[in-house]
Short mmCIF file of C-alpha atoms and ligand atoms in Angstrom, two decimals:
data_model
loop_
_atom_site.label_atom_id
_atom_site.label_comp_id
_atom_site.label_asym_id
_atom_site.label_seq_id
_atom_site.Cartn_x
_atom_site.Cartn_y
_atom_site.Cartn_z
CA MET S 1 391.56 -21.01 -69.04
CA LEU S 2 389.36 -21.59 -66.15
CA SER S 3 391.56 -20.49 -63.29
CA GLY S 4 389.53 -19.99 -60.09
CA ARG S 5 386.34 -20.82 -61.90
CA LYS S 6 383.73 -22.95 -59.67
CA ILE S 7 381.78 -25.46 -61.66
CA LEU S 8 378.86 -27.49 -59.97
CA LEU S 9 378.61 -30.65 -61.96
CA ILE S 10 375.39 -32.83 -61.69
CA VAL S 11 375.63 -36.31 -63.06
CA SER S 12 372.28 -37.72 -63.95
CA GLY S 13 371.50 -41.28 -65.41
CA SER S 14 373.08 -42.21 -68.66
CA VAL S 15 375.49 -44.77 -69.88
CA ALA S 16 377.74 -41.74 -70.90
CA ALA S 17 378.44 -40.74 -67.52
CA TYR S 18 381.77 -42.15 -67.59
CA LYS S 19 382.81 -39.28 -69.98
CA VAL S 20 382.45 -36.68 -67.22
CA LEU S 21 385.15 -38.26 -65.36
CA GLU S 22 387.61 -37.15 -68.23
CA PHE S 23 385.76 -33.80 -68.62
CA THR S 24 386.39 -33.25 -64.85
CA ARG S 25 390.15 -34.19 -65.16
CA LEU S 26 390.39 -31.71 -67.97
CA ALA S 27 388.51 -28.98 -66.44
CA ARG S 28 390.58 -29.09 -63.24
CA LYS S 29 393.78 -29.23 -65.24
CA ALA S 30 392.50 -25.89 -67.02
CA GLY S 31 392.19 -24.49 -63.22
CA ALA S 32 388.65 -24.94 -62.29
CA SER S 33 387.41 -26.44 -59.18
CA VAL S 34 384.57 -29.05 -59.72
CA THR S 35 382.08 -30.03 -57.07
CA ALA S 36 379.80 -32.84 -57.91
CA ILE S 37 376.23 -33.80 -57.34
CA LEU S 38 375.27 -37.55 -58.34
CA THR S 39 371.60 -38.28 -58.89
CA ALA S 40 370.10 -41.81 -58.05
CA GLY S 41 370.21 -42.60 -61.87
CA GLY S 42 373.67 -41.23 -62.28
CA ALA S 43 374.86 -43.50 -59.41
CA ARG S 44 373.82 -46.55 -61.79
CA PHE S 45 376.50 -45.62 -64.16
CA VAL S 46 379.40 -43.92 -62.20
CA THR S 47 380.38 -44.53 -58.70
CA LYS S 48 380.38 -41.84 -56.00
CA GLU S 49 384.03 -42.91 -55.23
CA ALA S 50 385.38 -42.66 -58.64
CA LEU S 51 383.87 -38.99 -58.84
CA ALA S 52 385.18 -38.09 -55.45
CA ALA S 53 388.60 -39.26 -56.41
CA ILE S 54 388.55 -37.27 -59.77
CA THR S 55 387.07 -33.92 -58.35
CA GLY S 56 389.27 -34.21 -55.11
CA GLN S 57 385.94 -33.35 -53.21
CA ALA S 58 383.15 -35.06 -51.35
CA VAL S 59 380.28 -35.92 -53.62
CA HIS S 60 376.71 -34.99 -52.74
CA ASP S 61 374.01 -37.24 -53.53
CA ASP S 62 371.41 -36.88 -50.83
CA LEU S 63 369.12 -33.84 -50.36
CA TRP S 64 368.72 -34.43 -46.55
CA ALA S 65 372.75 -35.22 -46.11
CA ALA S 66 373.26 -32.00 -47.92
CA GLU S 67 371.10 -30.22 -45.58
CA ALA S 68 372.90 -31.40 -42.66
CA ASP S 69 376.18 -30.77 -44.29
CA ILE S 70 376.24 -27.72 -46.49
CA GLY S 71 372.70 -27.16 -47.51
CA HIS S 72 371.17 -27.02 -51.17
CA ILE S 73 370.93 -23.13 -51.04
CA ARG S 74 374.62 -22.85 -50.23
CA LEU S 75 375.44 -25.41 -52.90
CA ALA S 76 373.30 -23.42 -55.37
CA ARG S 77 375.15 -20.37 -54.47
CA LEU S 78 378.73 -21.79 -54.86
CA PRO S 79 379.25 -21.92 -58.51
CA ASP S 80 380.25 -19.76 -61.49
CA LEU S 81 378.26 -22.48 -63.66
CA VAL S 82 375.97 -25.45 -63.00
CA LEU S 83 376.72 -28.03 -65.48
CA VAL S 84 374.38 -30.96 -65.92
CA ALA S 85 376.29 -33.66 -67.76
CA PRO S 86 374.95 -36.12 -68.64
CA ALA S 87 371.56 -34.58 -68.70
CA SER S 88 368.97 -37.36 -68.99
CA ALA S 89 365.57 -36.79 -70.81
CA ASP S 90 363.93 -37.14 -67.17
CA LEU S 91 366.11 -34.57 -65.58
CA LEU S 92 365.36 -32.30 -68.56
CA ALA S 93 361.55 -32.67 -68.02
CA LYS S 94 361.85 -32.09 -64.38
CA MET S 95 363.88 -28.90 -65.09
CA THR S 96 361.37 -27.75 -67.55
CA HIS S 97 358.48 -28.06 -64.97
CA GLY S 98 360.52 -26.78 -62.00
CA LEU S 99 360.31 -29.96 -60.00
CA ALA S 100 362.44 -30.25 -56.93
CA ASP S 101 362.31 -33.70 -55.53
CA ASP S 102 365.85 -34.32 -55.03
CA LEU S 103 369.08 -32.66 -54.33
CA ALA S 104 369.99 -32.14 -58.04
CA THR S 105 366.59 -30.56 -58.83
CA CYS S 106 366.48 -28.28 -55.71
CA VAL S 107 369.78 -26.71 -56.62
CA LEU S 108 368.79 -26.39 -60.21
CA LEU S 109 365.84 -24.50 -58.93
CA ALA S 110 367.70 -22.46 -56.24
CA THR S 111 370.75 -21.36 -58.21
CA ARG S 112 371.05 -18.02 -59.84
CA ALA S 113 374.27 -19.09 -61.58
CA PRO S 114 374.04 -19.73 -65.37
CA ILE S 115 373.30 -23.37 -66.25
CA MET S 116 374.41 -25.46 -69.04
CA VAL S 117 372.83 -28.94 -70.06
CA ALA S 118 374.69 -31.55 -71.95
CA PRO S 119 372.16 -33.93 -73.12
CA ALA S 120 372.72 -37.88 -73.55
CA MET S 121 369.89 -40.27 -74.63
CA ASN S 122 368.84 -42.48 -77.31
CA PRO S 123 368.02 -40.79 -80.57
CA ALA S 124 364.27 -41.57 -80.51
CA MET S 125 364.09 -39.93 -77.08
CA TRP S 126 365.91 -36.99 -78.09
CA GLU S 127 363.92 -36.56 -81.13
CA ASN S 128 360.56 -37.05 -79.22
CA PRO S 129 358.37 -33.87 -79.51
CA ALA S 130 358.23 -33.86 -75.56
CA THR S 131 361.90 -33.60 -75.18
CA GLN S 132 362.27 -31.18 -78.05
CA ALA S 133 359.56 -29.04 -76.36
CA ASN S 134 361.53 -29.29 -73.18
CA ILE S 135 364.72 -28.19 -74.73
CA ALA S 136 363.01 -25.21 -76.49
CA THR S 137 361.52 -24.10 -73.20
CA LEU S 138 365.01 -24.70 -71.33
CA ARG S 139 366.75 -22.34 -74.11
CA ALA S 140 364.36 -19.71 -74.07
CA ARG S 141 364.94 -19.43 -70.31
CA GLY S 142 368.59 -18.95 -70.99
CA ILE S 143 369.84 -22.52 -70.21
CA MET S 144 372.83 -22.97 -72.45
CA LEU S 145 372.94 -26.44 -74.42
CA ALA S 146 376.08 -28.32 -75.10
CA GLY S 147 375.68 -31.09 -77.73
CA PRO S 148 374.34 -33.50 -78.03
CA GLU S 149 376.32 -35.14 -80.92
CA VAL S 150 375.23 -37.31 -83.74
CA GLY S 151 376.82 -40.86 -83.60
CA ALA S 152 376.75 -44.37 -82.50
CA MET S 153 375.17 -45.12 -79.39
CA ALA S 154 375.59 -47.91 -76.63
CA GLU S 155 372.68 -49.93 -78.37
CA PRO S 156 373.37 -50.91 -82.04
CA GLU S 157 371.86 -47.48 -83.26
CA SER S 158 373.04 -44.23 -84.43
CA GLY S 159 371.72 -40.75 -84.33
CA PRO S 160 371.37 -37.71 -82.32
CA GLY S 161 371.72 -37.73 -78.48
CA ARG S 162 375.43 -38.89 -77.92
CA LEU S 163 376.92 -36.80 -74.99
CA ILE S 164 379.36 -34.14 -76.30
CA GLU S 165 383.09 -35.41 -76.07
CA PRO S 166 385.11 -34.14 -72.98
CA ALA S 167 387.35 -31.70 -74.77
CA ALA S 168 384.37 -30.37 -76.89
CA LEU S 169 382.55 -29.82 -73.60
CA LEU S 170 385.56 -28.07 -71.97
CA ALA S 171 385.69 -25.79 -74.72
CA THR S 172 381.96 -25.01 -74.58
CA VAL S 173 382.20 -24.42 -70.79
CA GLU S 174 385.25 -22.12 -71.27
CA ALA S 175 383.23 -20.01 -73.91
CA ALA S 176 380.30 -19.71 -71.63
CA LEU S 177 382.68 -18.56 -68.63
CA THR S 178 384.35 -15.94 -70.85
CA PRO S 179 382.61 -12.87 -70.58
CA THR S 180 381.19 -12.06 -74.05
CA ALA S 181 381.88 -8.95 -75.99
CA GLN S 182 378.51 -6.84 -76.18
CA PRO S 183 379.16 -4.98 -79.45
CA LEU S 184 375.54 -4.04 -79.51
CA LYS S 185 375.33 -2.45 -76.23
CA GLY S 186 373.39 0.95 -76.37
CA ARG S 187 371.91 -0.13 -79.85
CA HIS S 188 368.29 -0.63 -80.12
CA VAL S 189 367.07 -3.17 -82.65
CA LEU S 190 363.59 -3.80 -83.98
CA VAL S 191 362.63 -7.20 -85.22
CA THR S 192 359.34 -8.53 -86.84
CA SER S 193 358.61 -12.20 -86.78
CA GLY S 194 355.98 -14.60 -87.42
CA PRO S 195 352.64 -14.68 -89.69
CA THR S 196 350.09 -12.05 -89.30
CA HIS S 197 346.40 -13.04 -89.06
CA GLU S 198 343.91 -11.11 -91.12
CA PRO S 199 340.38 -11.59 -89.95
CA ILE S 200 337.59 -12.55 -92.40
CA ASP S 201 334.99 -12.52 -89.52
CA PRO S 202 335.23 -12.92 -85.85
CA VAL S 203 336.28 -16.71 -86.12
CA ARG S 204 338.09 -16.90 -89.50
CA TYR S 205 341.28 -15.42 -90.75
CA ILE S 206 343.76 -15.41 -93.68
CA ALA S 207 347.43 -16.50 -92.57
CA ASN S 208 350.59 -18.34 -93.63
CA ARG S 209 352.82 -21.29 -92.43
CA SER S 210 355.45 -19.06 -90.72
CA SER S 211 356.57 -20.27 -87.20
CA GLY S 212 358.47 -17.26 -86.04
CA LYS S 213 361.49 -19.48 -85.26
CA GLN S 214 363.93 -17.42 -87.64
CA GLY S 215 362.74 -14.11 -86.30
CA HIS S 216 362.84 -15.15 -82.70
CA ALA S 217 366.03 -16.72 -83.13
CA ILE S 218 367.56 -13.38 -84.62
CA ALA S 219 365.96 -11.32 -81.71
CA ALA S 220 367.68 -13.83 -79.21
CA ALA S 221 371.12 -13.55 -80.83
CA LEU S 222 370.93 -9.65 -81.07
CA ALA S 223 370.06 -9.67 -77.35
CA ALA S 224 373.07 -11.84 -76.56
CA LEU S 225 375.12 -9.25 -78.22
CA GLY S 226 374.02 -6.61 -75.91
CA ALA S 227 371.11 -4.89 -78.08
CA ARG S 228 368.11 -3.76 -76.68
CA VAL S 229 365.62 -5.62 -78.74
CA THR S 230 361.82 -4.90 -79.54
CA LEU S 231 360.50 -7.99 -81.08
CA VAL S 232 356.99 -7.30 -82.79
CA SER S 233 355.52 -10.74 -83.18
CA GLY S 234 352.45 -12.27 -85.06
CA PRO S 235 350.51 -15.03 -83.41
CA VAL S 236 353.39 -17.79 -82.91
CA ALA S 237 353.79 -20.58 -80.57
CA GLN S 238 357.59 -19.62 -79.62
CA PRO S 239 358.39 -18.69 -76.22
CA ASP S 240 359.44 -15.13 -75.66
CA PRO S 241 363.29 -14.96 -76.03
CA LYS S 242 365.14 -13.88 -72.82
CA GLY S 243 365.76 -10.35 -72.48
CA VAL S 244 363.91 -8.99 -75.15
CA THR S 245 360.72 -6.83 -75.16
CA VAL S 246 357.91 -8.66 -76.96
CA ARG S 247 355.01 -6.85 -78.55
CA ARG S 248 352.16 -9.25 -79.63
CA VAL S 249 350.01 -8.28 -82.65
CA GLU S 250 347.65 -9.92 -84.90
CA SER S 251 347.25 -8.16 -88.11
CA ALA S 252 349.68 -6.41 -90.65
CA ARG S 253 348.21 -3.00 -89.82
CA ASP S 254 348.72 -3.78 -85.96
CA MET S 255 352.35 -4.86 -86.69
CA LEU S 256 353.05 -1.66 -88.60
CA ALA S 257 351.61 0.45 -85.78
CA ALA S 258 353.64 -1.59 -83.11
CA CYS S 259 356.87 -1.08 -85.20
CA GLU S 260 356.14 2.70 -85.70
CA ALA S 261 355.44 3.14 -81.88
CA ALA S 262 358.95 1.41 -81.22
CA LEU S 263 361.06 3.76 -83.13
CA PRO S 264 363.61 5.14 -83.05
CA ALA S 265 365.82 2.18 -83.73
CA ASP S 266 369.38 1.64 -84.87
CA VAL S 267 368.56 -1.42 -86.99
CA ALA S 268 365.28 -2.93 -88.11
CA ILE S 269 365.01 -6.49 -89.15
CA CYS S 270 361.85 -7.64 -90.98
CA ALA S 271 361.50 -11.44 -90.56
CA ALA S 272 357.89 -11.50 -90.37
CA ALA S 273 355.78 -13.33 -93.08
CA VAL S 274 353.44 -10.60 -93.32
CA ALA S 275 350.13 -11.22 -95.13
CA ASP S 276 349.96 -9.31 -98.31
CA TRP S 277 346.31 -9.02 -98.36
CA ARG S 278 343.42 -8.74 -95.91
CA SER S 279 339.75 -9.13 -96.38
CA ALA S 280 338.69 -5.66 -97.47
CA ALA S 281 335.70 -5.58 -95.12
CA ALA S 282 335.79 -8.22 -92.50
CA ALA S 283 332.40 -9.19 -91.28
CA ASP S 284 331.36 -8.13 -87.56
CA GLN S 285 329.35 -11.27 -86.97
CA LYS S 286 330.28 -14.94 -88.02
CA MET S 287 329.35 -15.42 -91.89
CA LYS S 288 326.74 -18.02 -91.98
CA LYS S 289 326.62 -20.70 -95.04
CA ILE S 290 323.05 -20.96 -96.55
CA ALA S 291 322.27 -24.28 -98.25
CA GLY S 292 322.13 -23.95 -101.94
CA GLU S 293 323.54 -20.51 -102.13
CA VAL S 294 326.82 -19.67 -103.96
CA PRO S 295 329.63 -19.09 -101.09
CA PRO S 296 330.41 -15.31 -100.62
CA PRO S 297 333.34 -13.97 -102.46
CA ILE S 298 336.16 -12.42 -100.22
CA ALA S 299 337.25 -9.15 -101.60
CA LEU S 300 340.87 -8.52 -100.63
CA ALA S 301 342.66 -5.24 -99.98
CA LEU S 302 346.36 -4.55 -100.09
CA ASN S 303 348.06 -4.50 -96.59
CA PRO S 304 350.63 -1.84 -95.73
CA ASP S 305 354.29 -2.87 -96.40
CA ILE S 306 356.04 -2.61 -93.03
CA LEU S 307 359.73 -3.17 -94.57
CA ALA S 308 359.15 -0.54 -97.37
CA THR S 309 357.57 1.94 -94.71
CA LEU S 310 360.61 1.34 -92.42
CA SER S 311 362.90 1.71 -95.27
CA ALA S 312 361.76 5.05 -96.64
CA THR S 313 363.79 7.95 -95.92
CA GLY S 314 362.65 10.19 -92.78
CA PRO S 315 363.98 11.36 -89.40
CA HIS S 316 363.34 7.88 -87.90
CA ARG S 317 364.87 5.80 -90.60
CA PRO S 318 367.01 3.04 -88.93
CA LYS S 319 370.53 3.31 -90.00
CA LEU S 320 370.34 -0.37 -91.23
CA VAL S 321 367.07 -1.92 -92.43
CA VAL S 322 367.35 -5.77 -93.19
CA GLY S 323 364.37 -7.56 -95.08
CA PHE S 324 363.79 -11.17 -95.84
CA ALA S 325 362.89 -12.45 -99.14
CA ALA S 326 360.85 -15.81 -99.14
CA GLU S 327 361.09 -17.13 -102.73
CA THR S 328 360.11 -20.30 -104.37
CA GLU S 329 362.28 -19.85 -107.56
CA LYS S 330 364.72 -17.37 -109.11
CA LEU S 331 365.95 -16.91 -105.44
CA GLU S 332 368.90 -14.54 -106.34
CA GLU S 333 367.11 -12.38 -108.93
CA HIS S 334 363.94 -11.99 -106.97
CA ALA S 335 365.63 -11.25 -103.85
CA ARG S 336 367.82 -8.50 -105.71
CA ALA S 337 364.70 -6.77 -107.08
CA LYS S 338 362.72 -6.99 -103.80
CA ARG S 339 365.84 -5.15 -102.10
CA ARG S 340 365.57 -2.22 -104.64
CA LYS S 341 361.83 -2.19 -104.47
CA LYS S 342 361.52 -2.04 -100.87
CA GLY S 343 364.56 0.23 -100.17
CA CYS S 344 366.06 -1.88 -97.58
CA ASP S 345 369.90 -2.14 -97.02
CA TRP S 346 370.25 -5.81 -96.84
CA ILE S 347 367.94 -8.79 -97.98
CA VAL S 348 368.29 -12.30 -96.50
CA ALA S 349 366.95 -14.46 -99.21
CA ASN S 350 365.68 -17.99 -98.51
CA ASP S 351 364.06 -20.65 -100.83
CA VAL S 352 360.78 -21.51 -99.03
CA SER S 353 360.09 -24.27 -101.65
CA GLY S 354 361.10 -26.93 -99.38
CA ASP S 355 360.63 -27.37 -95.58
CA VAL S 356 361.95 -23.96 -94.41
CA MET S 357 358.76 -22.68 -93.24
CA GLY S 358 358.19 -24.11 -89.69
CA GLY S 359 361.36 -26.16 -90.16
CA ALA S 360 364.48 -26.01 -87.90
CA GLU S 361 367.14 -25.22 -90.66
CA ASN S 362 367.57 -22.58 -93.25
CA THR S 363 369.90 -21.90 -96.37
CA VAL S 364 370.09 -18.21 -97.02
CA LEU S 365 371.93 -15.88 -99.25
CA LEU S 366 372.70 -12.63 -97.73
CA ILE S 367 372.43 -9.63 -100.32
CA THR S 368 374.12 -6.46 -99.21
CA PRO S 369 375.23 -3.45 -101.57
CA LYS S 370 378.65 -5.05 -101.72
CA GLY S 371 377.38 -8.36 -103.18
CA THR S 372 375.96 -11.71 -102.53
CA GLU S 373 377.09 -14.25 -99.87
CA ALA S 374 375.78 -17.70 -100.00
CA TRP S 375 375.64 -19.29 -96.48
CA PRO S 376 375.56 -22.99 -96.19
CA ARG S 377 372.36 -24.79 -94.76
CA MET S 378 372.44 -24.36 -90.87
CA LYS S 379 370.14 -24.17 -87.82
CA LYS S 380 368.02 -21.21 -87.79
CA GLU S 381 369.77 -20.24 -84.38
CA ASP S 382 373.10 -20.24 -86.36
CA VAL S 383 371.68 -18.18 -89.08
CA ALA S 384 370.55 -15.65 -86.44
CA ALA S 385 374.04 -15.66 -84.75
CA LYS S 386 375.87 -15.26 -87.97
CA LEU S 387 373.40 -12.32 -89.05
CA ALA S 388 373.75 -10.60 -85.74
CA ALA S 389 377.58 -10.83 -85.79
CA ARG S 390 377.51 -9.20 -89.33
CA ILE S 391 375.06 -6.44 -88.13
CA ALA S 392 377.74 -5.82 -85.23
CA GLU S 393 380.47 -5.49 -87.64
CA ALA S 394 378.67 -2.99 -89.88
CA LEU S 395 377.72 -0.89 -86.97
CA ALA S 396 380.97 -0.82 -85.54
N1 CTP L 1 357.00 -7.28 -95.72
C1 CTP L 1 356.59 -6.20 -94.97
N2 CTP L 1 355.14 -6.06 -95.01
C2 CTP L 1 354.39 -6.64 -96.00
C3 CTP L 1 355.02 -7.73 -96.77
C4 CTP L 1 356.26 -7.92 -96.42
O1 CTP L 1 357.24 -5.91 -94.01
N3 CTP L 1 353.29 -6.37 -96.09
C5 CTP L 1 358.40 -7.69 -95.67
C6 CTP L 1 358.70 -9.11 -95.15
O2 CTP L 1 358.91 -9.14 -93.50
C7 CTP L 1 360.09 -9.38 -95.60
C8 CTP L 1 359.93 -8.81 -97.02
O3 CTP L 1 359.00 -7.64 -96.92
O4 CTP L 1 361.25 -8.95 -94.99
C9 CTP L 1 359.83 -9.61 -98.27
O5 CTP L 1 358.55 -10.54 -97.98
P1 CTP L 1 358.15 -11.62 -99.03
O6 CTP L 1 356.71 -11.99 -98.47
O7 CTP L 1 359.28 -12.28 -99.55
O8 CTP L 1 357.67 -10.64 -100.14
P2 CTP L 1 356.28 -9.57 -100.65
O9 CTP L 1 356.76 -8.25 -100.39
O10 CTP L 1 355.29 -10.14 -99.96
O11 CTP L 1 356.29 -9.95 -102.13
P3 CTP L 1 355.92 -11.38 -102.88
O12 CTP L 1 354.74 -11.84 -102.26
O13 CTP L 1 355.64 -10.67 -104.24
O14 CTP L 1 357.13 -12.12 -103.15
#
């Protein structure tokens, strides 16, 4: 229920804007009050009069009129939630860059209330790397995402980008406004993420294809359950997850040192794709190629195993140590062997023969002393949330 909750609804330009009238009706029926801001684009698709009638309040659409009337700062302070629905690609881009050139964007910048966006746009616009980068940045800043759904568009086209349906949007808003349990409050969790870079000389290094998406999502999911999270990350392009302490490192040896410095921890999760080998003697100066000479061999040395080190018994061994197993064949068999060899408690096994490394989705097996669970293919954020929930259960 939403009794007494105040929603500030920002309606931007999309043909799907008509759906927010139904959402508003449902939200008010559930006990919420809804105050609406209509952007110039939004006004092309839904009228101010319709929104005023359905919210039962005056609609705000002009920065300067709002200044004379209630003021954008006061509007920004009013709500329990600012909901941008539909959120156009343009408004999402403005939010990403902190533009404030109309009432909606000023309020979005001035508010301290949680913000949720419900995108609606053509599938090509949604899938465009610019929009995806904006969404990733907004999510990393803690802005919540509702939808979009996959389905038919106004144009004869189908794909991701449809505004979430009113009832589903209401459920998402209700979930966001219901205080979440913080089962991991008071727990310290150490997470490793990303690749490591092992120098060959000052300009060259050995690395792998890890993007850090899965490890960073795990850190964010644990923080959302109230854990204090230290994320030790190799070089990645991922933004720092909100509310997480991030230690950035380059090599496996630096990663181990940062992990040991972060102990004690209740839980350690090694999601990093640590380079197994480094150059045995990295050159101090750039290695030169000499015409006609045989290329120099690179002698390799074995890197320390961070997961095995953290799993080893000792006063600082975390209660629960979780490793990952990246395999291209015999997934379960190799992962089980890895769990025994490394001494960790659980292993999350993933088949990296396809597009998992760097991709958005993952199909994993969770191997614990109790047995093996096969999880369906899902977004890396959902794997992270499920794993965080399982960890909270195990520590309860
Ligand atoms: N790992 C680690 N330190 C290393 C190598 C791996 O902490 N030097 C961790 C990874 O973070 C992961 C687990 O060990 O949690 C397994 O990593 P994976 O790359 O699958 O296995 P390897 O140990 O490298 O073994 P192999 O390359 O033979 O599969």
